[in-house]
Amino acid sequence: MVSSNPFGEFRQACQAALSEAIEALYPSLSAEYLSVEIPANMIFGQLASTVSFDLGRKLKVSPQKLAAQICGGIETENYSLLRDVEVAGGGYINFHANFADLSKVTVNSALALDAAYGYVKTDKPETVIVEHTSANPISPINIGQARNPILGDALARILAARGHTVFRHFYVDDVGRQTAVVAYGYKKLGEPPLKGKPDHYIGLIYTLTSCVIEINRLKHRIEQEKNSTSDTLEQLRRHLDEWTSIATELEKKHPKLFGQLLKKIAEDDDIEGLVSSLNLNYETGADSAVKKLVRDVCKLSLDGIKETLANIEVVFDSWDWESTFTWNSSVSKILERLKATGYVFEKGPVLEFDAEKVAAEFKLKQAFGLKEDYEIPSLTLLRADSTTLYTTRDIPYSLWKFEKAEKVINVIGMEQRLPQLQLKLALWALGHVNQAKGLIHFGHNLVTLPGYKMSSRRGRYITLDEVVAEAIRRARDEVEHRSPTMSEDQKHKISRIVGIGALKYALIEVDPIKPVVFTWDRVINFERNSAPYIQYSYARACSILRKGTKKLNEANYSLLVEPLEHDLVFALSRFPEVFVDVAENLKPSIVADFANGLADKFNRFYSLFPVIKAQPEPLSKARLAMVKAITVVLRNSLELIGIVAPEKM
RNA sequence: GGGUCCGUAGCCCAGUCCGGAUUAAGGCGCCGGCCUUCGGAGCCGGAGACCGGGGGUUCAAAUCCCCUCGGACCCGCCA
């Protein structure tokens, strides 16, 4: 017998047994949806019910007595996976699995389904776009943002494994002030040939330019505000001080480029105006020279970003340029439609979207988890110079995505919660209710450096490239040390698999909602509770399989009687339902935890019991088959989070 | 000022949505063991937490409710 969800079969058997027994005792009760849960300890069985506490209260019977009655009414022989039911504690009903059968079904299923084991298919397959990373094409991806591609890629893998049709999209944010700034600096420097990796060099130009511009802007403001309140002036001076010290820092590191830029920018009187006009002209697409300039800079930077992503095996199906939507007038059309809804108003020189009014009139606050008296801030749609803002452009972009998919998952930092909400409300206001409902903001916290926040504008960041290189270098040291006889080619390959695996694991194991503080030690530790530990366990298991090549047909699973073997079978049998939970609730961190737990059990088993030399032979075969099943589940779970399982390391 | 989220051993982190059972699960670090058996990136043992604090609901609270303290983020004509 092969089952796509062995533990699910056991769960259903327990639930059926339970409800039949209850209905037999109390025919008037409908006991259909009884949940059974995994108890704290295996000695209480594999599933347990607390139904007698609730029911006992309702019926005014002691829970213990009721539990005993229910237990008495369960015919275990009707359910092959159920060995025993017992009352325990103050009225728990504990279900003990028949491990001879559960082991057999589980191991056979894992071996038979192999690469598909655990990936239970949804009965409602959808087309899903996972938009992730979408890093600004003006600087390299830094470690602060690095959770995004890794979580996004994991989500895409998980949803695809669930049977959905998944497209991975990268939104290239080439419209906006930041690209105008870098293009301005690049132009001022005479469009210099790039040194090193293009995103790193463009990133440097961006940082330097934006620093010079910021200082210039602050000096002008201080001049203007000379006679205003001391508070404002004070604040401006503080900002100027901060930027001046950043400038000193940058000048020290890049004296030549910085000096060159400073000299060139000094030629212009109205820097702000030049940057704004670059922004406006790029957005409208009116000036072909500007179009080319900004596009070129973004493309250069994006080439570097693509290289970074390809290096960690994160791939995309589509690169969506934001400018497409301003150039083809999708944005202006949406603005017209939005104006017609009546939820748009003018506030001084700018145009605003009244998100609050939409939420109130459609009574959406509760559904969106907001307090009734919370007033949702309005969203600025157009600047005074009539250029659009990021979220404005996101409206037509989102609708475009919905032409291709029923569900859109935006993997973006938590800090974008409000704009994502405003976006949803804008779709609602436009009458695109299904799209608004199908838009999911997968918010995550950032990776922070101890002491300060990473900032591209301030040039304070550690690039993902650096971290990846360092991870691989450290893995290489380990490989040299532990497998000196391995071929150069193999060493290179394994170092990459281990180094990148460790990095991915470190960023995926923590609940996305919580921040991760970056330390080299944390992200690149090859000790337990990390990808290398799981990978090592996998390699060990593979090693056993290479040596134990006997046929498995006479395996006797009823000989797997050790508690640790039951633990292992239990974990293997649960993988499919863990996967379903992960996929339905978008919780990739659970997969990391599950794989670690399985590796942990396997290592303990490995040190305690022989496999190949186990006696009698049918036991050896059963263990061998179980080890094979362990490799299947370890590999399949790592696969979901984008980590490679190496057969040797 | 308003809003959202987080707070579990020296450090990191699971469990919180859907409240339950004994010793609240792990990892790092620390202390003590294990290289003649399938790979020591490993295994075994030990010390270390009354789950930020205070109330409440309940037969039962890390988990639900209220208050409070600490931290992060948002409330931009940035993205």
Tab-separated table of C-alpha atoms in Angstrom, chain A residues 59-210:
chain	number	residue	atom	x	y	z
A	59	LEU	CA	-23.123	16.433	29.560
A	60	LYS	CA	-22.229	16.879	33.229
A	61	VAL	CA	-20.232	13.665	33.243
A	62	SER	CA	-16.697	13.461	34.564
A	63	PRO	CA	-14.184	13.644	31.718
A	64	GLN	CA	-12.469	10.516	32.916
A	65	LYS	CA	-15.660	8.497	32.946
A	66	LEU	CA	-16.691	9.780	29.555
A	67	ALA	CA	-13.282	9.043	28.092
A	68	ALA	CA	-13.522	5.508	29.388
A	69	GLN	CA	-16.929	5.090	27.773
A	70	ILE	CA	-15.666	6.404	24.458
A	71	CYS	CA	-12.610	4.194	24.573
A	72	GLY	CA	-14.758	1.202	25.307
A	73	GLY	CA	-16.754	1.911	22.176
A	74	ILE	CA	-13.791	1.938	19.831
A	75	GLU	CA	-13.082	-1.252	17.922
A	76	THR	CA	-9.394	-0.950	17.154
A	77	GLU	CA	-9.429	-3.986	14.910
A	78	ASN	CA	-11.471	-1.998	12.404
A	79	TYR	CA	-8.520	0.272	11.800
A	80	SER	CA	-5.285	-1.288	10.688
A	81	LEU	CA	-3.106	1.657	11.683
A	82	LEU	CA	-4.624	1.875	15.155
A	83	ARG	CA	-3.178	-0.468	17.735
A	84	ASP	CA	-4.635	0.750	20.970
A	85	VAL	CA	-6.760	3.434	22.607
A	86	GLU	CA	-6.468	4.300	26.244
A	87	VAL	CA	-7.652	6.793	28.803
A	88	ALA	CA	-4.945	8.735	30.553
A	89	GLY	CA	-4.543	11.706	32.833
A	90	GLY	CA	-7.777	13.407	33.739
A	91	GLY	CA	-9.601	12.241	30.645
A	92	TYR	CA	-7.353	12.212	27.625
A	93	ILE	CA	-8.031	9.647	24.976
A	94	ASN	CA	-4.698	8.486	23.602
A	95	PHE	CA	-4.312	6.729	20.286
A	96	HIS	CA	-1.360	4.436	19.763
A	97	ALA	CA	-0.356	3.670	16.219
A	98	ASN	CA	0.291	0.196	14.973
A	99	PHE	CA	3.912	0.787	14.066
A	100	ALA	CA	4.307	-2.441	12.152
A	101	ASP	CA	1.754	-1.136	9.658
A	102	LEU	CA	2.587	2.555	9.902
A	103	SER	CA	6.269	1.824	9.288
A	104	LYS	CA	5.488	-0.329	6.311
A	105	VAL	CA	3.119	2.148	4.687
A	106	THR	CA	5.395	5.084	5.398
A	107	VAL	CA	8.622	3.564	4.168
A	108	ASN	CA	7.010	1.973	1.144
A	109	SER	CA	5.318	5.231	0.239
A	110	ALA	CA	8.507	7.250	0.572
A	111	LEU	CA	10.390	4.781	-1.613
A	112	ALA	CA	7.642	4.484	-4.172
A	113	LEU	CA	6.839	8.182	-4.471
A	114	ASP	CA	10.494	9.180	-4.033
A	115	ALA	CA	10.970	12.732	-5.306
A	116	ALA	CA	7.235	13.347	-4.948
A	117	TYR	CA	6.867	11.982	-1.413
A	118	GLY	CA	5.450	14.566	0.920
A	119	TYR	CA	4.421	16.982	-1.791
A	120	VAL	CA	0.696	16.456	-1.328
A	121	LYS	CA	-1.106	18.099	-4.230
A	122	THR	CA	-3.811	20.632	-3.604
A	123	ASP	CA	-7.262	19.913	-4.984
A	124	LYS	CA	-7.582	23.588	-5.875
A	125	PRO	CA	-4.557	24.329	-8.043
A	126	GLU	CA	-4.136	28.001	-8.860
A	127	THR	CA	-1.857	30.154	-10.902
A	128	VAL	CA	0.267	32.110	-8.498
A	129	ILE	CA	2.773	34.884	-9.014
A	130	VAL	CA	5.402	35.200	-6.346
A	131	GLU	CA	6.983	38.609	-6.683
A	132	HIS	CA	10.111	38.804	-4.648
A	133	THR	CA	13.490	40.468	-4.246
A	134	SER	CA	12.636	43.394	-6.550
A	135	ALA	CA	15.716	45.181	-5.257
A	136	ASN	CA	16.320	48.686	-6.545
A	137	PRO	CA	18.569	48.530	-9.589
A	138	ILE	CA	20.923	51.091	-8.119
A	139	SER	CA	22.989	49.100	-5.690
A	140	PRO	CA	23.930	45.512	-4.900
A	141	ILE	CA	21.664	43.308	-2.819
A	142	ASN	CA	22.833	43.684	0.733
A	143	ILE	CA	22.583	41.201	3.526
A	144	GLY	CA	19.819	43.272	5.095
A	145	GLN	CA	17.586	42.450	2.130
A	146	ALA	CA	18.844	38.931	1.642
A	147	ARG	CA	15.983	37.223	3.382
A	148	ASN	CA	13.760	38.333	0.566
A	149	PRO	CA	15.163	36.262	-2.336
A	150	ILE	CA	15.670	33.302	-0.044
A	151	LEU	CA	12.180	33.362	1.439
A	152	GLY	CA	10.614	34.247	-1.895
A	153	ASP	CA	12.332	31.406	-3.661
A	154	ALA	CA	11.350	28.982	-0.906
A	155	LEU	CA	7.709	30.066	-1.138
A	156	ALA	CA	7.735	29.593	-4.884
A	157	ARG	CA	9.234	26.115	-4.519
A	158	ILE	CA	6.719	25.180	-1.847
A	159	LEU	CA	3.703	26.378	-3.807
A	160	ALA	CA	4.900	24.641	-6.958
A	161	ALA	CA	5.367	21.418	-4.978
A	162	ARG	CA	1.799	21.844	-3.727
A	163	GLY	CA	0.641	21.653	-7.319
A	164	HIS	CA	0.128	25.325	-8.119
A	165	THR	CA	1.416	26.906	-11.281
A	166	VAL	CA	3.966	29.380	-10.029
A	167	PHE	CA	5.680	32.265	-11.748
A	168	ARG	CA	8.515	34.142	-10.086
A	169	HIS	CA	8.595	37.812	-10.910
A	170	PHE	CA	11.209	40.466	-10.218
A	171	TYR	CA	9.854	44.001	-10.355
A	172	VAL	CA	12.584	46.260	-11.637
A	173	ASP	CA	12.008	49.560	-9.925
A	174	ASP	CA	13.628	51.798	-12.490
A	175	VAL	CA	11.234	54.711	-12.072
A	176	GLY	CA	11.682	57.092	-9.179
A	177	ARG	CA	14.022	59.546	-7.625
A	178	GLN	CA	16.699	57.039	-6.725
A	179	THR	CA	17.420	56.030	-10.319
A	180	ALA	CA	17.452	59.670	-11.352
A	181	VAL	CA	20.073	60.319	-8.686
A	182	VAL	CA	22.388	57.532	-9.780
A	183	ALA	CA	21.911	58.368	-13.454
A	184	TYR	CA	22.788	61.975	-12.709
A	185	GLY	CA	26.007	60.959	-10.956
A	186	TYR	CA	26.902	58.461	-13.656
A	187	LYS	CA	26.429	61.128	-16.306
A	188	LYS	CA	28.481	63.658	-14.335
A	189	LEU	CA	31.336	61.188	-14.126
A	190	GLY	CA	31.228	60.906	-17.911
A	191	GLU	CA	29.625	57.450	-17.973
A	192	PRO	CA	32.831	55.817	-16.802
A	193	PRO	CA	33.775	52.216	-17.536
A	194	LEU	CA	32.875	50.067	-14.570
A	195	LYS	CA	35.417	48.583	-12.255
A	196	GLY	CA	34.556	45.264	-10.678
A	197	LYS	CA	31.071	43.895	-10.399
A	198	PRO	CA	28.665	46.350	-12.039
A	199	ASP	CA	26.097	46.563	-9.246
A	200	HIS	CA	28.843	47.238	-6.737
A	201	TYR	CA	30.272	50.053	-8.828
A	202	ILE	CA	26.888	51.596	-9.636
A	203	GLY	CA	26.066	51.264	-5.962
A	204	LEU	CA	29.161	53.243	-5.095
A	205	ILE	CA	28.238	55.971	-7.576
A	206	TYR	CA	24.753	56.065	-6.080
A	207	THR	CA	26.045	56.429	-2.547
A	208	LEU	CA	28.540	59.151	-3.455
A	209	THR	CA	26.064	61.087	-5.565
A	210	SER	CA	23.277	60.877	-3.108
